[in-house]
PDB file of C-alpha atoms in Angstrom:
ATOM      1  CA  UNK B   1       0.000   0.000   0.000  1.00  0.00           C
ATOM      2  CA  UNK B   2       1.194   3.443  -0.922  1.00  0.00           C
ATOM      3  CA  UNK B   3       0.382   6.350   1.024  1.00  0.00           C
ATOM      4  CA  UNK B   4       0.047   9.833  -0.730  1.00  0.00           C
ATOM      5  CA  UNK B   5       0.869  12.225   1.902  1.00  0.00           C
ATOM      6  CA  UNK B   6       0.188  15.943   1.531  1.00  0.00           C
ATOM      7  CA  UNK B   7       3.625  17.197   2.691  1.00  0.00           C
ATOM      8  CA  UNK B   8       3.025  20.880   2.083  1.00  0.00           C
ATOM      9  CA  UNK B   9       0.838  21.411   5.253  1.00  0.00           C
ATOM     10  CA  UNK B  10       3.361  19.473   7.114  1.00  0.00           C
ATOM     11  CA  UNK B  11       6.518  20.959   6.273  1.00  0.00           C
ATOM     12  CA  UNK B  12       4.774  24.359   6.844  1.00  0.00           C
ATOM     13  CA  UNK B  13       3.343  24.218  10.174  1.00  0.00           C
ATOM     14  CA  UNK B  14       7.132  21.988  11.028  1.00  0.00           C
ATOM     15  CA  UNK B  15       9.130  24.900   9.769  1.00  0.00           C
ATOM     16  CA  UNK B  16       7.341  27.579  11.292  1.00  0.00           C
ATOM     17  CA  UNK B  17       6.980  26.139  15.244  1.00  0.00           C
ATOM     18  CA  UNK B  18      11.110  25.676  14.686  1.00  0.00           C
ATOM     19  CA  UNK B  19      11.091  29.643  13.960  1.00  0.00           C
ATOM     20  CA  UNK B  20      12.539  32.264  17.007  1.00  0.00           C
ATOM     21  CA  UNK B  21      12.328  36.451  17.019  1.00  0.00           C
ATOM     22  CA  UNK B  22      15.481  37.840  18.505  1.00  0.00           C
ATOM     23  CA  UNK B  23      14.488  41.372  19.114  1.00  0.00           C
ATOM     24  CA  UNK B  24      17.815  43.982  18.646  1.00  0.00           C
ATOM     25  CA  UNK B  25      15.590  46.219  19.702  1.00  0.00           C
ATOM     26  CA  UNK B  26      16.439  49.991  17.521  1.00  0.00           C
ATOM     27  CA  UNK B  27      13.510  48.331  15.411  1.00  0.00           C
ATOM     28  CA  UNK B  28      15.085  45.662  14.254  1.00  0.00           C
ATOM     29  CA  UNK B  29      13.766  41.896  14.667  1.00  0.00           C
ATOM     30  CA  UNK B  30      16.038  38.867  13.280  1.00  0.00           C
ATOM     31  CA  UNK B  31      13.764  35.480  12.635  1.00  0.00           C
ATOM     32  CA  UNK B  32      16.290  32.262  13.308  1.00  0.00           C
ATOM     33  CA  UNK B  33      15.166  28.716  12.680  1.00  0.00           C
ATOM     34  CA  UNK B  34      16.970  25.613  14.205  1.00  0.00           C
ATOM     35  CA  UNK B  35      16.679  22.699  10.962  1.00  0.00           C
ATOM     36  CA  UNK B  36      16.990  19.642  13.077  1.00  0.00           C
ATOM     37  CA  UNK B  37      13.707  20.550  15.071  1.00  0.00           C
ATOM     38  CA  UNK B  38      12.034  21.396  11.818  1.00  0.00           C
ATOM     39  CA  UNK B  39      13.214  18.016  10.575  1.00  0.00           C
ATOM     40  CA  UNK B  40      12.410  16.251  13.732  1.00  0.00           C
ATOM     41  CA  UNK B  41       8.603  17.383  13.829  1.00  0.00           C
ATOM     42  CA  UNK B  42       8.257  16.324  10.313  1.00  0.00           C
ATOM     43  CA  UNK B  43       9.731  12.924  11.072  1.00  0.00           C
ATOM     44  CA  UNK B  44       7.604  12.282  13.466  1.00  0.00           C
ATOM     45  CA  UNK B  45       4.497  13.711  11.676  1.00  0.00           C
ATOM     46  CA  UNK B  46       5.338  11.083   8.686  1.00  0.00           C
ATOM     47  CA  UNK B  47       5.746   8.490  11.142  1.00  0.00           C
ATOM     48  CA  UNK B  48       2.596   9.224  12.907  1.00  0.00           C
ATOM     49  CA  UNK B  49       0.951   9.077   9.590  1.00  0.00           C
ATOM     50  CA  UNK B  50       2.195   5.608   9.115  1.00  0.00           C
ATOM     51  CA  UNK B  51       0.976   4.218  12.752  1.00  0.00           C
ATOM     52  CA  UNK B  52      -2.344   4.303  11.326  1.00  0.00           C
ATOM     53  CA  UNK B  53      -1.591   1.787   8.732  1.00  0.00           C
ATOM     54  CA  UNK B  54       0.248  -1.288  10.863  1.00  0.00           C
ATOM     55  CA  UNK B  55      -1.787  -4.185   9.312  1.00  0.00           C
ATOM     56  CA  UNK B  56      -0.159  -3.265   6.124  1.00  0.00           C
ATOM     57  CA  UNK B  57       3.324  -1.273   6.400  1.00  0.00           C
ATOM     58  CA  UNK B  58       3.178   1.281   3.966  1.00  0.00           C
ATOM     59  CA  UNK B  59       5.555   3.195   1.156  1.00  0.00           C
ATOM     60  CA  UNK B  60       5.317   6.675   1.608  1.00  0.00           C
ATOM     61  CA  UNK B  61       5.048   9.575  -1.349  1.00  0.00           C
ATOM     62  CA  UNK B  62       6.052  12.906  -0.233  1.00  0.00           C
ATOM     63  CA  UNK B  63       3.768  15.599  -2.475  1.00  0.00           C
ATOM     64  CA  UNK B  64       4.456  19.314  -2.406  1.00  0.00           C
ATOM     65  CA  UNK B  65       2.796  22.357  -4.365  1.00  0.00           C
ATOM     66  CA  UNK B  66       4.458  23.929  -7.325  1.00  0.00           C
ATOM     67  CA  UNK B  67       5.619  27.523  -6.675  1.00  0.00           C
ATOM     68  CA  UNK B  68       3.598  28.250 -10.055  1.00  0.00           C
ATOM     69  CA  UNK B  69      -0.337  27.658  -9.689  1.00  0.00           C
ATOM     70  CA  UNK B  70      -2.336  27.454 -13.201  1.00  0.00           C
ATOM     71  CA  UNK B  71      -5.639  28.266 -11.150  1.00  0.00           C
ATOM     72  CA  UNK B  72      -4.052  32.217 -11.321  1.00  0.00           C
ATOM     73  CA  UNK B  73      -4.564  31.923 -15.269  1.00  0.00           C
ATOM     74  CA  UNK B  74      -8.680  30.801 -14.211  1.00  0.00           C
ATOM     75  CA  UNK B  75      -8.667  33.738 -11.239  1.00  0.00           C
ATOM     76  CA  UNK B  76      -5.911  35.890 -10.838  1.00  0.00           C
ATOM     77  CA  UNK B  77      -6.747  36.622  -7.256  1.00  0.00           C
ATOM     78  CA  UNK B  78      -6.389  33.244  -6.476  1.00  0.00           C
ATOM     79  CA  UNK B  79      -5.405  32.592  -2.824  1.00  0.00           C
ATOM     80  CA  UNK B  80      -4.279  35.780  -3.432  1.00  0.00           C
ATOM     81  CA  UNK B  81      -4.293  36.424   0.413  1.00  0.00           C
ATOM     82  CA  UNK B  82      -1.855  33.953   0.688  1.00  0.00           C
ATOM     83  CA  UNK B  83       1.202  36.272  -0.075  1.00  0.00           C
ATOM     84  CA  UNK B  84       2.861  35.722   3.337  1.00  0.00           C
ATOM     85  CA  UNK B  85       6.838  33.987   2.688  1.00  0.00           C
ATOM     86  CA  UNK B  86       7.528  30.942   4.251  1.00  0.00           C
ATOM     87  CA  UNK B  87       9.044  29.696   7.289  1.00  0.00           C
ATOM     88  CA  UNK B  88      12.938  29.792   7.540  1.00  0.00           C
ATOM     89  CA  UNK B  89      14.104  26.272   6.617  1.00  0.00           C
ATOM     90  CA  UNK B  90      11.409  25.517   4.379  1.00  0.00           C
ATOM     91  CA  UNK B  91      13.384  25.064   1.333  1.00  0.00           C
ATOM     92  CA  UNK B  92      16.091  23.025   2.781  1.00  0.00           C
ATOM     93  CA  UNK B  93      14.076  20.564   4.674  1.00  0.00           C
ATOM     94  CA  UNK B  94      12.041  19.287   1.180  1.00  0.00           C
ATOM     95  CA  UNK B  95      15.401  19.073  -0.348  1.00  0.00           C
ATOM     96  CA  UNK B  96      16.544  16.936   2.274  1.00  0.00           C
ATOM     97  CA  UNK B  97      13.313  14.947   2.374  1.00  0.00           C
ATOM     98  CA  UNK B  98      14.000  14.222  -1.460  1.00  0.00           C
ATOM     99  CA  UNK B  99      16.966  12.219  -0.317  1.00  0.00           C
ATOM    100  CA  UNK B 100      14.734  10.261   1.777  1.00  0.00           C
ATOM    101  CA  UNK B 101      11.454   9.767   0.690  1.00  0.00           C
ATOM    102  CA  UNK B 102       9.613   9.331  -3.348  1.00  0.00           C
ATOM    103  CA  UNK B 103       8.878  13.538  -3.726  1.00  0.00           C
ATOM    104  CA  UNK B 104       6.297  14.324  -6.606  1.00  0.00           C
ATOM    105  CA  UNK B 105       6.036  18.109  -7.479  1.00  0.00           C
ATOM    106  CA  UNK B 106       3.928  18.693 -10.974  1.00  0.00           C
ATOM    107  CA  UNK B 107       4.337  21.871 -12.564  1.00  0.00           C
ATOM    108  CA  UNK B 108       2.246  24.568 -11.954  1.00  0.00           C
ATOM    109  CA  UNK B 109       0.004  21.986  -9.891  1.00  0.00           C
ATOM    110  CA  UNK B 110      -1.013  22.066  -6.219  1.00  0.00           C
ATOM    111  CA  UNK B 111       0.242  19.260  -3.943  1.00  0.00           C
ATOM    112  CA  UNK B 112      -3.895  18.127  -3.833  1.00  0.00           C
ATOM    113  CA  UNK B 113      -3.749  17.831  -7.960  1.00  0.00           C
ATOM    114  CA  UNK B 114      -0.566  15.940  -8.563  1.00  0.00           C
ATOM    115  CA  UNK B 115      -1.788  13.537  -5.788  1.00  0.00           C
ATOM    116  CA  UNK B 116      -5.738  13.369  -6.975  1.00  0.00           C
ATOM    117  CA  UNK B 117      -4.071  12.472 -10.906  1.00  0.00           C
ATOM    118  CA  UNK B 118      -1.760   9.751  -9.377  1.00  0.00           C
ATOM    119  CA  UNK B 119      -4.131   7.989  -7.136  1.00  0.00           C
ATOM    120  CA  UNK B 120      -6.828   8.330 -10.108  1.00  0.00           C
ATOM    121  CA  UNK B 121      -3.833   6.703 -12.116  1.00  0.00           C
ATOM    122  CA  UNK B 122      -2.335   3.918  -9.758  1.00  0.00           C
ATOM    123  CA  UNK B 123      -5.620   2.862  -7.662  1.00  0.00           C
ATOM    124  CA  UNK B 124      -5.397   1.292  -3.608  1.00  0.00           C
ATOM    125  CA  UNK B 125      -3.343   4.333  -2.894  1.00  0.00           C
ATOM    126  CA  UNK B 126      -4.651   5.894   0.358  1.00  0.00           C
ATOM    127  CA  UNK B 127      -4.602   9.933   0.384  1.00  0.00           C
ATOM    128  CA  UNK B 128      -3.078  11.050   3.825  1.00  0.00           C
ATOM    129  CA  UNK B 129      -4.498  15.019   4.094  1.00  0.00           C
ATOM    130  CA  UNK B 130      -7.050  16.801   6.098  1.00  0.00           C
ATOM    131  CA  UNK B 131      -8.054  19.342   3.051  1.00  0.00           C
ATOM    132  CA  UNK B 132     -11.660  18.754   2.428  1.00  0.00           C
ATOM    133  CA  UNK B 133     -11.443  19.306  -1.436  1.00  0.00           C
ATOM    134  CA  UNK B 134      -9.797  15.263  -1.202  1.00  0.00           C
ATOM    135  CA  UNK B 135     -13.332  14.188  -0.866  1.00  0.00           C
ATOM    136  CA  UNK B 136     -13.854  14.659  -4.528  1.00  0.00           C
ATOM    137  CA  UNK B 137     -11.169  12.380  -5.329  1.00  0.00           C
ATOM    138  CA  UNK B 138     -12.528   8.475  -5.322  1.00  0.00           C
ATOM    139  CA  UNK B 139     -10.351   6.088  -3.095  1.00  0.00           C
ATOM    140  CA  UNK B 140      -9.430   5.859   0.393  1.00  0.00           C
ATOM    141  CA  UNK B 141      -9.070   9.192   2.331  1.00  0.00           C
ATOM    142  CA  UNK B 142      -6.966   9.333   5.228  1.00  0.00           C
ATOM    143  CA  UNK B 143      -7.885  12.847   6.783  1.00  0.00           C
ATOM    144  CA  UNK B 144      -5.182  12.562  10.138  1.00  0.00           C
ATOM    145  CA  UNK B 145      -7.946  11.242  12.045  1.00  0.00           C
ATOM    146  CA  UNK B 146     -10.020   9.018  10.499  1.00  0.00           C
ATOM    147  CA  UNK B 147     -10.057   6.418   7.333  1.00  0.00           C
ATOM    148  CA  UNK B 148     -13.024   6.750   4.572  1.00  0.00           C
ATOM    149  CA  UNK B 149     -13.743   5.196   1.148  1.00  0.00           C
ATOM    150  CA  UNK B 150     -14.666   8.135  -1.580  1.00  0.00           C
ATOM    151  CA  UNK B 151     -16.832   6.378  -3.844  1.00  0.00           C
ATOM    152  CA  UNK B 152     -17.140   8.377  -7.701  1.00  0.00           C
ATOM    153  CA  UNK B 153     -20.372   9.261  -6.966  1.00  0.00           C
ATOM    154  CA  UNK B 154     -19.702  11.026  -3.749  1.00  0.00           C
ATOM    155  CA  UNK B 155     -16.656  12.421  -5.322  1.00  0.00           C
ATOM    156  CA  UNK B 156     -18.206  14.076  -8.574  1.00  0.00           C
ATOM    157  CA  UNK B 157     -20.645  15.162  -5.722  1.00  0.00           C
ATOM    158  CA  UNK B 158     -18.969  16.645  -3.516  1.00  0.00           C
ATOM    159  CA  UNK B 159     -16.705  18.962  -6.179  1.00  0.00           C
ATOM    160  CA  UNK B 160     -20.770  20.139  -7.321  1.00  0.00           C
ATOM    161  CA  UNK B 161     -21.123  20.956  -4.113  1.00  0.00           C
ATOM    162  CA  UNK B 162     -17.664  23.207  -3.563  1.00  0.00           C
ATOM    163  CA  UNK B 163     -18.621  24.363  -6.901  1.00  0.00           C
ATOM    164  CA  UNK B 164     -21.399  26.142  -5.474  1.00  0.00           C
ATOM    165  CA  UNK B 165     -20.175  27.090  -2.076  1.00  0.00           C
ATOM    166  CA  UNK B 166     -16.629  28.167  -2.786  1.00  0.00           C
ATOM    167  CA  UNK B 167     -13.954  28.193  -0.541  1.00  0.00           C
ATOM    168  CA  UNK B 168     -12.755  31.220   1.931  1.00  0.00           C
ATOM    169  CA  UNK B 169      -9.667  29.956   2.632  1.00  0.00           C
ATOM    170  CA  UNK B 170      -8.344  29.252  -1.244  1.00  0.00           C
ATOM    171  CA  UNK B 171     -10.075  32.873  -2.261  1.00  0.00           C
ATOM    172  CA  UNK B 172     -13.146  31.736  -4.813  1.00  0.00           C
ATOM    173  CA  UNK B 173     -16.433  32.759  -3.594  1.00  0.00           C
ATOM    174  CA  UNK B 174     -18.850  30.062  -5.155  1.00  0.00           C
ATOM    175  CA  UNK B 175     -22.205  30.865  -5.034  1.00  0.00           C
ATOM    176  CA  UNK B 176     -23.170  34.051  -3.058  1.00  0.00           C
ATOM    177  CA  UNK B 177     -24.938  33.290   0.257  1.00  0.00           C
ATOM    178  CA  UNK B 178     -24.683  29.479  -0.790  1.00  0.00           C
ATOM    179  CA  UNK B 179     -22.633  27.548   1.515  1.00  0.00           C
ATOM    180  CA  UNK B 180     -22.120  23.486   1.898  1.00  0.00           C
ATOM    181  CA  UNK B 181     -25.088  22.916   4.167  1.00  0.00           C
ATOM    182  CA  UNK B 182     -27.585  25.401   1.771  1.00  0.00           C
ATOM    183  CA  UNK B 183     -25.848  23.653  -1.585  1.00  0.00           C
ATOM    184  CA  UNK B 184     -26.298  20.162  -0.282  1.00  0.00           C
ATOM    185  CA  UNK B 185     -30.175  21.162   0.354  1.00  0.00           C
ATOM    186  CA  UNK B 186     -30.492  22.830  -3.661  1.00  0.00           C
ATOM    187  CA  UNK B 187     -28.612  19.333  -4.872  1.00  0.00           C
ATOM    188  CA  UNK B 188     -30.767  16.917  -2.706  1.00  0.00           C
ATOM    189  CA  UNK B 189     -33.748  18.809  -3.696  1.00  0.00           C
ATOM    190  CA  UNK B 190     -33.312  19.178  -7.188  1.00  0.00           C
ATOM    191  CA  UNK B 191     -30.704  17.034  -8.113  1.00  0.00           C
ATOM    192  CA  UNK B 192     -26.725  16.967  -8.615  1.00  0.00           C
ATOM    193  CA  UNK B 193     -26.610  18.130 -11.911  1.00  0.00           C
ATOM    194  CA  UNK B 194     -24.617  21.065 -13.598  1.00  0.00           C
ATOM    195  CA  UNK B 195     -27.696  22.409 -14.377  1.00  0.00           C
ATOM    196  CA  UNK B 196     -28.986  23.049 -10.665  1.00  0.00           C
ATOM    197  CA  UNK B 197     -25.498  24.877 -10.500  1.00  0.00           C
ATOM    198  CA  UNK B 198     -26.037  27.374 -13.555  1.00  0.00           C
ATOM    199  CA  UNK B 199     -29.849  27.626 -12.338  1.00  0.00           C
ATOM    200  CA  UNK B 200     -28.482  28.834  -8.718  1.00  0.00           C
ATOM    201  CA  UNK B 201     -25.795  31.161  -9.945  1.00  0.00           C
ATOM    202  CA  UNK B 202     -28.456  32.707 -12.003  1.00  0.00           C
ATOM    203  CA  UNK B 203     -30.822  33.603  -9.132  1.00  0.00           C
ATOM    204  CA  UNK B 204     -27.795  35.229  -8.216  1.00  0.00           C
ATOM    205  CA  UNK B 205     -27.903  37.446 -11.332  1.00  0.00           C
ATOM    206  CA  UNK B 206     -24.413  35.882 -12.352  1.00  0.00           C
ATOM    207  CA  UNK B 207     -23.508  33.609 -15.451  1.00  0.00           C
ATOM    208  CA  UNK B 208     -23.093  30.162 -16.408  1.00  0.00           C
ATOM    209  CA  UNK B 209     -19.092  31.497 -16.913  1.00  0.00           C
ATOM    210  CA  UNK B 210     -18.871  32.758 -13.211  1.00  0.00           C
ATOM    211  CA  UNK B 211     -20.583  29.179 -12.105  1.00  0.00           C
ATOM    212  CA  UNK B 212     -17.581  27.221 -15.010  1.00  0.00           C
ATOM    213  CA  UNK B 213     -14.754  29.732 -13.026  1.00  0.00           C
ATOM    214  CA  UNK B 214     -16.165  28.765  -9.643  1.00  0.00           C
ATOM    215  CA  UNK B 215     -16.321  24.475 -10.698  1.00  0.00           C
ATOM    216  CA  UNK B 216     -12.513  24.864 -12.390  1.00  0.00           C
ATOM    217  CA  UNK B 217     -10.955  26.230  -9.416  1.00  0.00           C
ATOM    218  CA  UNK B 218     -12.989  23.895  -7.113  1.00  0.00           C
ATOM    219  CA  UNK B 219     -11.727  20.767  -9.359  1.00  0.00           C
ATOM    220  CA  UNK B 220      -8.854  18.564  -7.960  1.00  0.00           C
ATOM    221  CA  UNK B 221      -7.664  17.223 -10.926  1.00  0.00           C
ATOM    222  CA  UNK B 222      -7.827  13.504 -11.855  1.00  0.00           C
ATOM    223  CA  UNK B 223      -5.575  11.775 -14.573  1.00  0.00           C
ATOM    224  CA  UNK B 224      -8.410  12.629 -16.681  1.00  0.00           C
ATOM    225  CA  UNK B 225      -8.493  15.928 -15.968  1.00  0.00           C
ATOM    226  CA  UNK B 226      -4.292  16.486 -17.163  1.00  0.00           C
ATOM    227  CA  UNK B 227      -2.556  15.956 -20.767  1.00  0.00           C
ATOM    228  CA  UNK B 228       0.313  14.084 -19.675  1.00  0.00           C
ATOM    229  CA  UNK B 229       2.544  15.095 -22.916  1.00  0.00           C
ATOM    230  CA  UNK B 230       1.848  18.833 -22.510  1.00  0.00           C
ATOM    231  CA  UNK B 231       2.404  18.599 -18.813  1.00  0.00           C
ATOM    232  CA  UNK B 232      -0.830  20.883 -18.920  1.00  0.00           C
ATOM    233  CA  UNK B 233      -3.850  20.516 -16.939  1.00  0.00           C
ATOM    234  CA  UNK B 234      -7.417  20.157 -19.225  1.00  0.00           C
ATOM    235  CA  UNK B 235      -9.791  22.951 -18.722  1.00  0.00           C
ATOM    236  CA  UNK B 236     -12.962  21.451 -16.647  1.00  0.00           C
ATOM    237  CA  UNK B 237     -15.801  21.642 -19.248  1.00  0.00           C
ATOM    238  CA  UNK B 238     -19.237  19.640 -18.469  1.00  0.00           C
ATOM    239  CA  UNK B 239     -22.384  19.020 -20.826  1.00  0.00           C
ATOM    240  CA  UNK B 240     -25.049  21.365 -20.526  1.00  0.00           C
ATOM    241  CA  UNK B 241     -26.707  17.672 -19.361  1.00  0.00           C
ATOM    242  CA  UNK B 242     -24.047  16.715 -17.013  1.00  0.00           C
ATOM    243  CA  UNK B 243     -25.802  14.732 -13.937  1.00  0.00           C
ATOM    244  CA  UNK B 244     -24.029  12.484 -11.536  1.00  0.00           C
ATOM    245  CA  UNK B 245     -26.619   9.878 -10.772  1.00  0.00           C
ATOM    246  CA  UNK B 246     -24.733   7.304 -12.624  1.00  0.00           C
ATOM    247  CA  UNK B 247     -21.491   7.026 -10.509  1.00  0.00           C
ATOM    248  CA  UNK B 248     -19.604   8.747 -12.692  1.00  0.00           C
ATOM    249  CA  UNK B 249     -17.474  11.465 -12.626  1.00  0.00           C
ATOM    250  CA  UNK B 250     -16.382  11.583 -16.695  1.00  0.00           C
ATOM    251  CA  UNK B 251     -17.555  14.759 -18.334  1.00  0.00           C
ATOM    252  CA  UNK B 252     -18.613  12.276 -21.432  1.00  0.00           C
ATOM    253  CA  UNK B 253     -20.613   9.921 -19.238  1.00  0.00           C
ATOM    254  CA  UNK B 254     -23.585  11.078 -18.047  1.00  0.00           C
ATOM    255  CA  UNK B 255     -26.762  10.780 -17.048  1.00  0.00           C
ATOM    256  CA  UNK B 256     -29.812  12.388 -19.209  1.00  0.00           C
TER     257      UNK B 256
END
C-alpha cells in the first residue's frame, strides 16, 4: 500500500513552530530557525501518519505544491491572500526529504492535484491530508484522524457541491450566500446536476461562466483531468446535461 501524503501542510506548520524572534531592539527583529527541530517534527508527523496503517506497512510519497499555480490563469486573485513567505528552513528541509522519501512536485500543480491524478492513475493508494477538497477524489481518504472510502459518486458530488459554495480559505467565492449545508439542500432537492449549479448562480444574477470559473478552481484534478505530454492541466468543461446519478465522474458519461 502506498500512502500519498500531503507534505506541504506538514513541512509548513514543522518549519514555522522551529522559527525564534530575537528582538535587537532599535527596530530591528532577526527570525532564526533551528533545521533539526524542523526536521524532527516532520519525522515524526510522517511516522505518525504511518501508525495508522500497521496491518499493512506502507511506502510513503512525499507531495508538495508547485511555486507556479495554473488556477491564477482561471482567477488571478487566487489565494491571493496567501502572499505571506515561508518559514525559515522551508526550502532546505524538502530538499533533504528528497533524499529520503519518493517527492512528486507537478508543474504549476497544487500538492492536492498531482496527488488526486496519481491515485486516479495507480488505484489502492490511500490519500493522507485533512483538506476537504480530497473528498472529490474516489479512493481511500486518510484525513489525520479518520479512514473513509470516496466512492465516484460522492466524489463528482462533492466537487458540485464546492462548486457552489466556494472556498474562503483558497479565495473563490462560489455561489453568493450558498454555503455546503444550503448547496447540499439545492442538490438533494433538485438534483446533482450542472444544471442546478447554472440555475443557482443565475438567481444570483451571475452567469453560467462565473458558475464554469467557480467548478474549475474547485476541481482537484484527476488523470483525466491532465494531458500528460503537454504537462498541462485540461480545462474542466461539463455538458449542458451533465448529472451524476450514474457514478460517474467523466464529463462524457452522463446521465440524461
Amino acid at each position: 500500500m502506498k500512502l500519498l501524503i500531503d507534505a506541504d501542510f506538514i513541512v509548513y506548520k514543522a518549519c514555522a513552530a522551529a522559527e525564534t524572534e530575537l528582538d535587537w531592539g532599535d527596530d530591528v527583529i532577526l527570525v532564526t530557525s533551528k533545521f533539526s527541530d524542523a526536521m524532527k517534527a516532520v519525522t515524526r508527523e510522517i511516522s505518525k501518519i504511518k501508525g495508522h496503517f500497521l496491518w499493512d506497512v506502507p511506502s510513503v510519497i512525499l507531495f508538495f505544491s508547485d511555486s507556479m499555480n495554473f488556477r491564477k490563469e482561471i482567477l488571478p486573485d487566487y489565494k491571493g491572500h496567501r502572499n505571506r513567505k515561508k518559514p525559515c528552513g522551508y526550502k532546505r528541509v524538502i530538499n533533504t526529504l528528497k533524499g529520503q522519501y519518493k517527492v512528486i512536485v507537478m508543474p504549476t500543480l497544487e500538492a492536492d492535484d498531482a496527488m488526486g491524478i496519481y491515485a486516479t492513475q495507480n488505484p489502492g493508494c490511500t490519500i493522507c491530508s485533512p483538506d476537504k477538497d480530497m473528498r472529490q477524489i474516489p479512493g481511500r481518504l486518510f484525513n489525520m484522524e479518520t479512514s473513509t472510502l470516496i466512492t465516484e459518486v460522492e466524489g463528482a458530488r462533492w466537487h458540485l457541491v464546492q462548486s457552489l459554495s466556494g472556498d474562503q480559505t483558497d479565495g473563490y467565492a462560489g455561489c453568493p450566500g450558498i454555503g455546503v449545508k444550503r448547496a447540499t439542500i439545492l442538490f438533494e432537492n433538485k438534483g446533482y446536476s450542472w444544471k442546478t449549479v447554472v440555475d443557482t448562480f443565475k438567481e444570483k444574477e451571475l452567469t453560467e461562466e462565473d458558475a464554469l470559473v467557480n467548478a474549475r478552481l474547485a476541481r482537484i484534478l484527476t488523470a483525466e483531468d491532465y494531458d500528460f505530454t503537454k504537462r498541462k492541466p485540461i480545462p474542466w468543461t461539463p455538458k449542458a446535461n451533465y448529472r451524476v446519478d450514474d457514478g460517474t465522474r467523466s464529463k462524457t458519461a452522463v446521465t440524461v
